[in-house]
CSV table of C-alpha atoms in Angstrom, one decimal:
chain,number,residue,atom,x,y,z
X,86,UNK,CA,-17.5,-15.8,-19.4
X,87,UNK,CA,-14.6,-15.0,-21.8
X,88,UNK,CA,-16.1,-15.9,-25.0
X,89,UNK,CA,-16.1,-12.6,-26.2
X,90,UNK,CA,-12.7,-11.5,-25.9
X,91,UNK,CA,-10.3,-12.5,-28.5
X,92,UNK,CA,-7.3,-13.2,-26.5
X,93,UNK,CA,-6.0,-17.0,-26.6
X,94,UNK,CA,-2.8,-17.4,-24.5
X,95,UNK,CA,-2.3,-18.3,-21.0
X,96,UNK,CA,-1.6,-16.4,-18.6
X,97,UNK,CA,0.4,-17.4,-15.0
X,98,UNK,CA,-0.4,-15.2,-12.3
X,99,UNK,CA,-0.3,-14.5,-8.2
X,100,UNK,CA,-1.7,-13.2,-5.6
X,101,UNK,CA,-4.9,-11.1,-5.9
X,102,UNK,CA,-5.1,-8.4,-3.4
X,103,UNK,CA,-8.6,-7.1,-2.8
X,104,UNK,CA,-9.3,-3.6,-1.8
X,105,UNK,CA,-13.0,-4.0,-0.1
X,106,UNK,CA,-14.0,-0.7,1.3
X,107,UNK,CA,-17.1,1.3,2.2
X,108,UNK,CA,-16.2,5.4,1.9
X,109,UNK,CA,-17.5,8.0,3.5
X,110,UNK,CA,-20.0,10.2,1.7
X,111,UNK,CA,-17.0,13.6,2.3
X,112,UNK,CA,-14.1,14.0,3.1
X,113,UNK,CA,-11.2,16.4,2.5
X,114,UNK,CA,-8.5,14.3,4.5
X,115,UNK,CA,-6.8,11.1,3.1
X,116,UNK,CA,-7.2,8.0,4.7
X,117,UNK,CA,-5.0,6.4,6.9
X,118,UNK,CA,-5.0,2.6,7.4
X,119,UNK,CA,-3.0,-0.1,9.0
X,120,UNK,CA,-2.0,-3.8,7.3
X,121,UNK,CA,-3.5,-7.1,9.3
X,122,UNK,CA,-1.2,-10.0,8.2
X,123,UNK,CA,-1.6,-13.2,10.1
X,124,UNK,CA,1.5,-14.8,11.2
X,125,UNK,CA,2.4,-18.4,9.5
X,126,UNK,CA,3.9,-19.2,12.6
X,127,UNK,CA,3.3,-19.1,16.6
X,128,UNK,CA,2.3,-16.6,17.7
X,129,UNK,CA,-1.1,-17.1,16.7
X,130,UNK,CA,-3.3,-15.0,15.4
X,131,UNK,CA,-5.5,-12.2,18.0
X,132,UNK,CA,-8.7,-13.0,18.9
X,133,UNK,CA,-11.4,-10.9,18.0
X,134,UNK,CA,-12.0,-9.0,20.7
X,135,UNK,CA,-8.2,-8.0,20.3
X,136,UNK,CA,-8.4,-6.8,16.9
X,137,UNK,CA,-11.6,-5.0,17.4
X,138,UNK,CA,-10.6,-3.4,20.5
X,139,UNK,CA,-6.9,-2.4,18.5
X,140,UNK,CA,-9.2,-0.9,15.5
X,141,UNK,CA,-11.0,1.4,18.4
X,142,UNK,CA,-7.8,2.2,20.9
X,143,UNK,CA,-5.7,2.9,17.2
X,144,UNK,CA,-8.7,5.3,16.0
X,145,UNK,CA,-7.9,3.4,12.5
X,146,UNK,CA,-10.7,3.8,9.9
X,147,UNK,CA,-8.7,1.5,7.4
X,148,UNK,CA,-8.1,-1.4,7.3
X,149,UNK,CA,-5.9,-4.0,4.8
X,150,UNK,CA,-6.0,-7.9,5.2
X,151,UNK,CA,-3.3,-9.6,3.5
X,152,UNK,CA,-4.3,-13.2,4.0
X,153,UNK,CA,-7.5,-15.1,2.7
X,154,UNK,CA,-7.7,-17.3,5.6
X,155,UNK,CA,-10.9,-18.2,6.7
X,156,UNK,CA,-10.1,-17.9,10.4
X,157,UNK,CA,-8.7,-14.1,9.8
X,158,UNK,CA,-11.3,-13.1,7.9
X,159,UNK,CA,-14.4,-14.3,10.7
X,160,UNK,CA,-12.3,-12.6,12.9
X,161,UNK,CA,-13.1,-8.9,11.1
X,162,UNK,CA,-16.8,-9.9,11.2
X,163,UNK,CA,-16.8,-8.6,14.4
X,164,UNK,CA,-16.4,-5.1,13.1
X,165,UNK,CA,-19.8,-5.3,10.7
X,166,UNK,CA,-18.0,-5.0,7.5
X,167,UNK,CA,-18.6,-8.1,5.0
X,168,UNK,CA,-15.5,-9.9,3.9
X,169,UNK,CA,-16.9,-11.2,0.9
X,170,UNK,CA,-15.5,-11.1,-2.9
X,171,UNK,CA,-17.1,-10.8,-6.6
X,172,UNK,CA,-19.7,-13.3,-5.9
X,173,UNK,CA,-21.2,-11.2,-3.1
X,174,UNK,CA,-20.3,-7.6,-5.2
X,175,UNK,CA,-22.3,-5.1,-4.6
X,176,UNK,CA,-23.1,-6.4,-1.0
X,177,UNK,CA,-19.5,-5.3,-0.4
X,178,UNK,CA,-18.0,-2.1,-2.0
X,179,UNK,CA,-15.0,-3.4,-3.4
X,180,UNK,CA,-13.2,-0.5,-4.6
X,181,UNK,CA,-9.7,-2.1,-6.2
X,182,UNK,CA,-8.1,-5.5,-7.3
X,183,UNK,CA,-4.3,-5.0,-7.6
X,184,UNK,CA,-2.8,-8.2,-9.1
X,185,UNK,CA,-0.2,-8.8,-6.6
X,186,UNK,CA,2.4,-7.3,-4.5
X,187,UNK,CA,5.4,-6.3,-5.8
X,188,UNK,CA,4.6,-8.6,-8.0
X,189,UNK,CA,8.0,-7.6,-10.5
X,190,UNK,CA,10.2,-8.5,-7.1
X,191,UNK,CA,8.3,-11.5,-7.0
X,192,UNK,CA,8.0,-12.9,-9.9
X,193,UNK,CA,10.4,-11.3,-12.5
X,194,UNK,CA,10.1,-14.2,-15.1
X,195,UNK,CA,6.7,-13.4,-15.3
X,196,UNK,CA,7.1,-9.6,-15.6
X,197,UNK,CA,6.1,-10.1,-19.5
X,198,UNK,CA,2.5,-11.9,-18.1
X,199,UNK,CA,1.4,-9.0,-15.5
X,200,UNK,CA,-0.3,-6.7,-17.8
X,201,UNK,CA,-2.3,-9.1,-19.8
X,202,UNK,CA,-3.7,-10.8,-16.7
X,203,UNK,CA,-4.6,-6.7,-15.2
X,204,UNK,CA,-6.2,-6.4,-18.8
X,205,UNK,CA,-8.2,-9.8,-18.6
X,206,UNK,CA,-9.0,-9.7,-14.9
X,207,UNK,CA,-10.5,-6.5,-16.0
X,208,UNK,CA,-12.3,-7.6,-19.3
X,209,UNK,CA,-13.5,-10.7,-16.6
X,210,UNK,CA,-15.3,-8.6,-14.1
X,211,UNK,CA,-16.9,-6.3,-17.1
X,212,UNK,CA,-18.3,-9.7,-18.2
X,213,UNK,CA,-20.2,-10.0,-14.9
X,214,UNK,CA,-21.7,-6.4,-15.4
X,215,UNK,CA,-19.2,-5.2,-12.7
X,216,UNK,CA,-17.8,-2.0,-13.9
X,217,UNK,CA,-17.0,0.0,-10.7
X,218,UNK,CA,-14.1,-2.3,-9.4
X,219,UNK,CA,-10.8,-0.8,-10.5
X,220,UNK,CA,-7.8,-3.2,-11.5
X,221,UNK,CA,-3.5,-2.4,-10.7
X,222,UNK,CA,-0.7,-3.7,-9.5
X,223,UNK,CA,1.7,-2.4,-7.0
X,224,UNK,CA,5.6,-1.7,-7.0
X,225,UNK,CA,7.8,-1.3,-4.2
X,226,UNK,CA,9.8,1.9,-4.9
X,227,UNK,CA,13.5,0.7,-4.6
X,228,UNK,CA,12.9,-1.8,-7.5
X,229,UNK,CA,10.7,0.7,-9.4
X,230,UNK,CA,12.5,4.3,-9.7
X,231,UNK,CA,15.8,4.9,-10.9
X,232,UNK,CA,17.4,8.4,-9.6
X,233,UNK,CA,14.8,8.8,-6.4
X,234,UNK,CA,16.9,12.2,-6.1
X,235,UNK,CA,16.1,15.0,-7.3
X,236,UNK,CA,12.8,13.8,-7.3
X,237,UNK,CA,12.8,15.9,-10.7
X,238,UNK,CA,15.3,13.3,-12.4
X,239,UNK,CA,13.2,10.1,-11.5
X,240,UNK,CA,12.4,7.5,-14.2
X,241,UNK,CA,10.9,4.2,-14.0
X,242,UNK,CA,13.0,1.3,-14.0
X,243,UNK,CA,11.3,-1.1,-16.6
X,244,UNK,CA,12.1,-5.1,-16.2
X,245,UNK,CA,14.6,-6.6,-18.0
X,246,UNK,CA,13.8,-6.8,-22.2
X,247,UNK,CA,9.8,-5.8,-21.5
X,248,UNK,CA,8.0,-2.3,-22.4
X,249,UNK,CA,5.6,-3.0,-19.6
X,250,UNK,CA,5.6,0.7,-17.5
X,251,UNK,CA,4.4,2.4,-20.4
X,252,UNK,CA,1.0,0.4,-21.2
X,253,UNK,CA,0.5,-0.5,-17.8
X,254,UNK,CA,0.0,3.6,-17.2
X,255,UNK,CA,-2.3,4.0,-20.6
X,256,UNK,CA,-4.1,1.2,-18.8
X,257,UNK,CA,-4.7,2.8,-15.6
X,258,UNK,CA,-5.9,6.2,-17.4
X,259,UNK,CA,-8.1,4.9,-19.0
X,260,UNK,CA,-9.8,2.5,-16.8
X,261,UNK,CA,-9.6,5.8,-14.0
X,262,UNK,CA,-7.0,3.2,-11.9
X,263,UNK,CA,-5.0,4.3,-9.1
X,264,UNK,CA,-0.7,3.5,-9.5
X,265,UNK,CA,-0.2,1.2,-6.0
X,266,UNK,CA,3.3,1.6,-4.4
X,267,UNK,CA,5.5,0.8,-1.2
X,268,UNK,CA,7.0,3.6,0.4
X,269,UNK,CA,9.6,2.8,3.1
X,270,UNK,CA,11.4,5.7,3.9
X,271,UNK,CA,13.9,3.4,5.9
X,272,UNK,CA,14.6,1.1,3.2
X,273,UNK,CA,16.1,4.1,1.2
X,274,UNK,CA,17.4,5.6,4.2
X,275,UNK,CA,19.7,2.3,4.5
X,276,UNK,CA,20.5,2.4,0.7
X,277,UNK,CA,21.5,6.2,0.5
X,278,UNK,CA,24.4,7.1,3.7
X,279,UNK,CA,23.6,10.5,2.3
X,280,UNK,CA,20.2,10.9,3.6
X,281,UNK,CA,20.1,12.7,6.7
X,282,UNK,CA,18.4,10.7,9.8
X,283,UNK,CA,16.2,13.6,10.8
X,284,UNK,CA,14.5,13.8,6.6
X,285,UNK,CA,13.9,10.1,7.0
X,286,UNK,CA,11.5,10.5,10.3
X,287,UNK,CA,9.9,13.9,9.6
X,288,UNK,CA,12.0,15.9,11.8
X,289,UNK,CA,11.5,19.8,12.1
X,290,UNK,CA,14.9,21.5,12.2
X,291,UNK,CA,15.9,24.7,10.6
X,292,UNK,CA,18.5,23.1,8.6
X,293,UNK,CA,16.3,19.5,8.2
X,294,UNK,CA,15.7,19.9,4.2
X,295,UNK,CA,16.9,19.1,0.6
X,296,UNK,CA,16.8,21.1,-2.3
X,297,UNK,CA,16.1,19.6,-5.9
X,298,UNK,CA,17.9,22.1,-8.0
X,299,UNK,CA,16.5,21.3,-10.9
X,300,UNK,CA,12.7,22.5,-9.7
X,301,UNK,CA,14.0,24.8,-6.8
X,302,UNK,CA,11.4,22.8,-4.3
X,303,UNK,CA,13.0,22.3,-1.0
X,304,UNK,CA,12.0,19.1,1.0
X,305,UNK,CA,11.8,18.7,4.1
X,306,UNK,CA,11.2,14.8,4.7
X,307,UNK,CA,12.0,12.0,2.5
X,308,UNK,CA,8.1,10.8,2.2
X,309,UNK,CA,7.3,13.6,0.0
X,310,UNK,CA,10.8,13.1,-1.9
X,311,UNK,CA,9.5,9.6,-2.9
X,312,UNK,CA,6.1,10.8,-3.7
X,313,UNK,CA,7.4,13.1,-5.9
X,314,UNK,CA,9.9,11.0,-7.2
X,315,UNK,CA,6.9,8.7,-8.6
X,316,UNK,CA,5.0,11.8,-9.6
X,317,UNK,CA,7.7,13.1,-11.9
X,318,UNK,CA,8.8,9.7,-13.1
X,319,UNK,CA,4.7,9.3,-14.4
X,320,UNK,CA,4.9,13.2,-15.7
X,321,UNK,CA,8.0,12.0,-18.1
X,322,UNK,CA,6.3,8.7,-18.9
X,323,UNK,CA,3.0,11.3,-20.1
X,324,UNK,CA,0.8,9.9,-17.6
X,325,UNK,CA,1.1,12.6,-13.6
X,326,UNK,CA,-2.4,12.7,-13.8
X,327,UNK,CA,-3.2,9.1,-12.4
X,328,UNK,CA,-4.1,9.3,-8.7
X,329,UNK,CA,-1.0,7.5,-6.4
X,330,UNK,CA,-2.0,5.3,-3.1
X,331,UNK,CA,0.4,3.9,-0.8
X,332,UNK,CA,0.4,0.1,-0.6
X,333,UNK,CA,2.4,-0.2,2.4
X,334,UNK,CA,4.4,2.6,4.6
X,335,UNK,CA,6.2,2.0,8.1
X,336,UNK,CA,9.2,1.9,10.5
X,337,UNK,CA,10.9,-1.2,12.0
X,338,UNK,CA,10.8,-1.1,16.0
X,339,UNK,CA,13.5,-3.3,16.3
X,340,UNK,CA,15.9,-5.7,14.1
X,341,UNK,CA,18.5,-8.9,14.3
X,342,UNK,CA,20.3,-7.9,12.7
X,343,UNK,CA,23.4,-5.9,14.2
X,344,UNK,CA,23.6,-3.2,12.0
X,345,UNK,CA,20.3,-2.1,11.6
X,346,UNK,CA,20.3,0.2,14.8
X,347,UNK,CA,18.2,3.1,13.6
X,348,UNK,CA,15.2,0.0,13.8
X,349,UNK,CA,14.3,0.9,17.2
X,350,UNK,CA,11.3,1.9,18.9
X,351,UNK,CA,11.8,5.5,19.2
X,352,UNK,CA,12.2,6.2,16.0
X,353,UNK,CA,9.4,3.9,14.7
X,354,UNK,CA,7.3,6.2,16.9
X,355,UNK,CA,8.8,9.1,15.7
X,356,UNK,CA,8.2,8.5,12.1
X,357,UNK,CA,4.7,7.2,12.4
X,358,UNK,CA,3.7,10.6,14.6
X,359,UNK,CA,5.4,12.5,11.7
X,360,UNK,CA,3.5,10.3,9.1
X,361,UNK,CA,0.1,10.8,10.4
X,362,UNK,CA,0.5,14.6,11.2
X,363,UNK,CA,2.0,15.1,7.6
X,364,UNK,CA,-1.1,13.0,6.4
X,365,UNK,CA,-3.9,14.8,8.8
X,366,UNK,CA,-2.1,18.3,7.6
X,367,UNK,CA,-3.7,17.6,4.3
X,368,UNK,CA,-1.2,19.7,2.7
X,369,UNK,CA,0.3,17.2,0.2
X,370,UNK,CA,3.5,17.1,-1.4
X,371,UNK,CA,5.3,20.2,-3.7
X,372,UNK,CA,4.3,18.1,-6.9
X,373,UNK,CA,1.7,16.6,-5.7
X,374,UNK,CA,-1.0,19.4,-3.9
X,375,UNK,CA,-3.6,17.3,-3.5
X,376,UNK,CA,-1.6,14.6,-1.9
X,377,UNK,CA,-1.5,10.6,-2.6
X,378,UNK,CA,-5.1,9.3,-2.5
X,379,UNK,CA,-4.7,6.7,0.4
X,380,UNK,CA,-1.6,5.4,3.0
X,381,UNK,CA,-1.7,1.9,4.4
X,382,UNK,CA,0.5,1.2,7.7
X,383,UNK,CA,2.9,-2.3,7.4
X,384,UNK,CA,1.8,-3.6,10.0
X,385,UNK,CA,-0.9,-3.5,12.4
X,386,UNK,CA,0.9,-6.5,14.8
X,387,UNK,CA,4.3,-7.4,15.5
X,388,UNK,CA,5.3,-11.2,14.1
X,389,UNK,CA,7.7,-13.5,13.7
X,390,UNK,CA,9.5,-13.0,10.0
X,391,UNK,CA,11.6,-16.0,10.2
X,392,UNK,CA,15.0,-16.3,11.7
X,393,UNK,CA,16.9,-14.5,9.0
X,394,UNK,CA,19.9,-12.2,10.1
X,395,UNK,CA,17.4,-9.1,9.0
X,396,UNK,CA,14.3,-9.8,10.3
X,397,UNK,CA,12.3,-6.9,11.7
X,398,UNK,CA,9.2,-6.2,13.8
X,399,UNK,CA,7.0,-3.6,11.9
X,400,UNK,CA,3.7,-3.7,14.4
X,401,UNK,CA,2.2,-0.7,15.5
X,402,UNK,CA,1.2,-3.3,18.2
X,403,UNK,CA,2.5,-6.0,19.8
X,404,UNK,CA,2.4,-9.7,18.6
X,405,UNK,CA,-0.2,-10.1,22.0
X,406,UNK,CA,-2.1,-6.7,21.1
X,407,UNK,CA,-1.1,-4.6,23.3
X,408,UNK,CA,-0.2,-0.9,22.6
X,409,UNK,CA,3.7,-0.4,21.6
X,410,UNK,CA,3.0,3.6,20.4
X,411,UNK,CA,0.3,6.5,21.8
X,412,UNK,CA,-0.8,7.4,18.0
X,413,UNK,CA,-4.3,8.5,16.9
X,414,UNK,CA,-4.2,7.5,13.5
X,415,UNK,CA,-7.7,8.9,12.9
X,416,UNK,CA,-8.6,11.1,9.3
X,417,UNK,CA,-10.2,13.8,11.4
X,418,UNK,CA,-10.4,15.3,15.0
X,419,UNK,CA,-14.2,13.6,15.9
X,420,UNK,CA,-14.2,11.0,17.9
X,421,UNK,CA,-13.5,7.0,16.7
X,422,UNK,CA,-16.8,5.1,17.2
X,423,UNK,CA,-16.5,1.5,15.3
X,424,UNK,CA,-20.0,1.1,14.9
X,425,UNK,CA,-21.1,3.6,12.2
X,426,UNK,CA,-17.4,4.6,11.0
X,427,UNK,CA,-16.6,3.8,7.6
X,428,UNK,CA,-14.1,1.3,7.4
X,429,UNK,CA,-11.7,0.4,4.6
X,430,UNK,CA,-11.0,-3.5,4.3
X,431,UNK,CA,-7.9,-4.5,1.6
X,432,UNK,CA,-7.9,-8.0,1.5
X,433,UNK,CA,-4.8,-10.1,-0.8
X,434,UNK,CA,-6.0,-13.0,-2.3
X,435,UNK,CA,-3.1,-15.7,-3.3
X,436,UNK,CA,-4.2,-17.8,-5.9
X,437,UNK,CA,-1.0,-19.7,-6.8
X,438,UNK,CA,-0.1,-19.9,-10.7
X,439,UNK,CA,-3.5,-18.9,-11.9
X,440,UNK,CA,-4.3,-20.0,-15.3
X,441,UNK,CA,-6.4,-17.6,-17.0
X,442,UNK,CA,-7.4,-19.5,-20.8
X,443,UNK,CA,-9.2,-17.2,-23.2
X,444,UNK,CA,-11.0,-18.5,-26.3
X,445,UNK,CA,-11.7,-16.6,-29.6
């Protein structure tokens, strides 16, 4: 399958994460989506019937698995939509393969590997006559943007003694790729003491804004800061052009860890509502008119994250599936029907130190 690529080192690489989706024919409106990752621990997974019910009650018409196992994925074969990969293509739409998550906070001794396993996983899939499925990577934005404000004085933050931002956004132009990236408003919220509470959740108050001097845009909440801080960091890098979709997005409803009191369930609420009707407004951001292409929800259930000081519950629902928030988180006004909705699937494949060898 490689033979006719001239490329002969080897390449280490993880986690795949597959983007299956079927789209609907129109649509003016991004897409909002929620994140199924199946705990590792008790509790254990829903059943079926939960999830499927949670996809109907939520109104949610995407969807993004994070794990490949096989128990998780029968469970979503309730919902008629066909968790199947490559070997299955075009049975299943798959739309994007992002070569892991976060991969840079990950794996930073492999930072100088990432782009020539994007490039040969892309080469790969051309060899199999498949030329539809796109191929990124995604960043989480802390780790990824220097300056985050003003949005206008944003720069990528390139790893350590590598040029790898640069090619990595030639290569998505010209293979018409998307740029994949994290955007947790209260992760910066926590960094920056000088971001106001009320920006952070999409709170409407006269005196609830930011101006970037620089541009003379004013803000008014600090999801469209961090949009715009990506979309001005690509305009500098030459590249503003390349459509932007958010990997992950959320609010924890509640923390161990002492400090962390703005983690509560009112504001998660709070922020979500704001999310989704700054999403369903469809009025984008100041740099951005059209708006970023797709948002995925972290997470659709609560779980157990370990016993670390910090850990955090980010499900919309509850670990047992029942509803923590009254949030449609429907693209449009009709009604939520499962059966005949178009439903996004993103599904993360970990393949564990993948070993790509390429012969002349």
């Amino acid at each position: 399958m490689f033979n006719n690529h001239h490329y002969s080192h080897t390449f280490c690489v993880a986690l795949f994460f597959l983007l299956l989706s079927l789209i609907p024919r129109s649509t003016s409106l991004r897409f909002i989506g929620l994140t199924y990752s199946a705990p590792t621990a008790t509790p254990l997974p829903p059943p079926p019937e939960t999830i499927s019910a949670a996809l109907s009650t939520l109104k949610v018409n995407s969807l993004r698995l994070e794990d490949p196992d096989p128990t998780v994925i029968r469970t979503f074969l309730y919902t008629n939509v066909s968790l199947f990969v490559v070997p299955f293509y075009p049975r299943a739409r798959i739309t994007t393969i992002s070569v892991g998550n976060a991969f840079l906070d990950s794996y930073p001794q492999s930072a100088s590997a990432l782009l020539p396993a994007i490039t040969n996983l892309h080469l790969s899939l051309r060899d199999l006559g498949i030329r539809k499925i796109t191929v990124s990577t995604s960043f989480s934005f802390v780790t990824a943007i220097s300056t985050p404000f003003p949005p206008s004085s944003a720069q990528f933050q390139e790893p350590p003694g590598i040029n790898l931002i640069g090619p990595l956004l030639q290569f998505l132009r010209d293979t018409n790729s998307s740029f994949l990236i994290n955007v947790y408003p209260y992760n910066l919220y926590r960094l920056k003491s000088e971001i106001p509470l009320g920006i952070a959740l999409f709170q409407e108050h006269p005196f609830n804004f930011r101006d970037d001097l620089v541009t003379g845009v004013r803000y008014r909440n600090l999801f469209d800061m961090m949009i715009d801080a990506v979309v001005s960091a690509m305009a500098v890098a030459g590249y503003e052009s390349i459509p932007i979709v958010v990997t992950e997005t959320g609010w924890p409803s509640s923390s161990t860890a002492a400090n962390e009191v703005e983690a509560n369930l009112g504001y998660a609420e709070i922020y979500l509502k704001g999310l989704v009707k700054h999403l369903r407004s469809g009025i984008g951001t100041p740099l951005l008119k059209d708006g970023v292409k797709e948002v995925y929800v972290y997470e659709m259930f609560d779980k157990k994250e370990g016993t670390t000081p910090s850990s955090r519950s980010w499900g919309v629902l509850y670990a047992n599936g029942t509803t923590k928030y009254r949030i449609d988180f429907s693209s449009s006004k009709s009604n939520y029907l499962l059966e005949g909705s178009w439903i996004n699937v993103a599904l993360r494949v970990f393949l564990s130190f993948l070993v790509l060898v390429l012969w002349i």
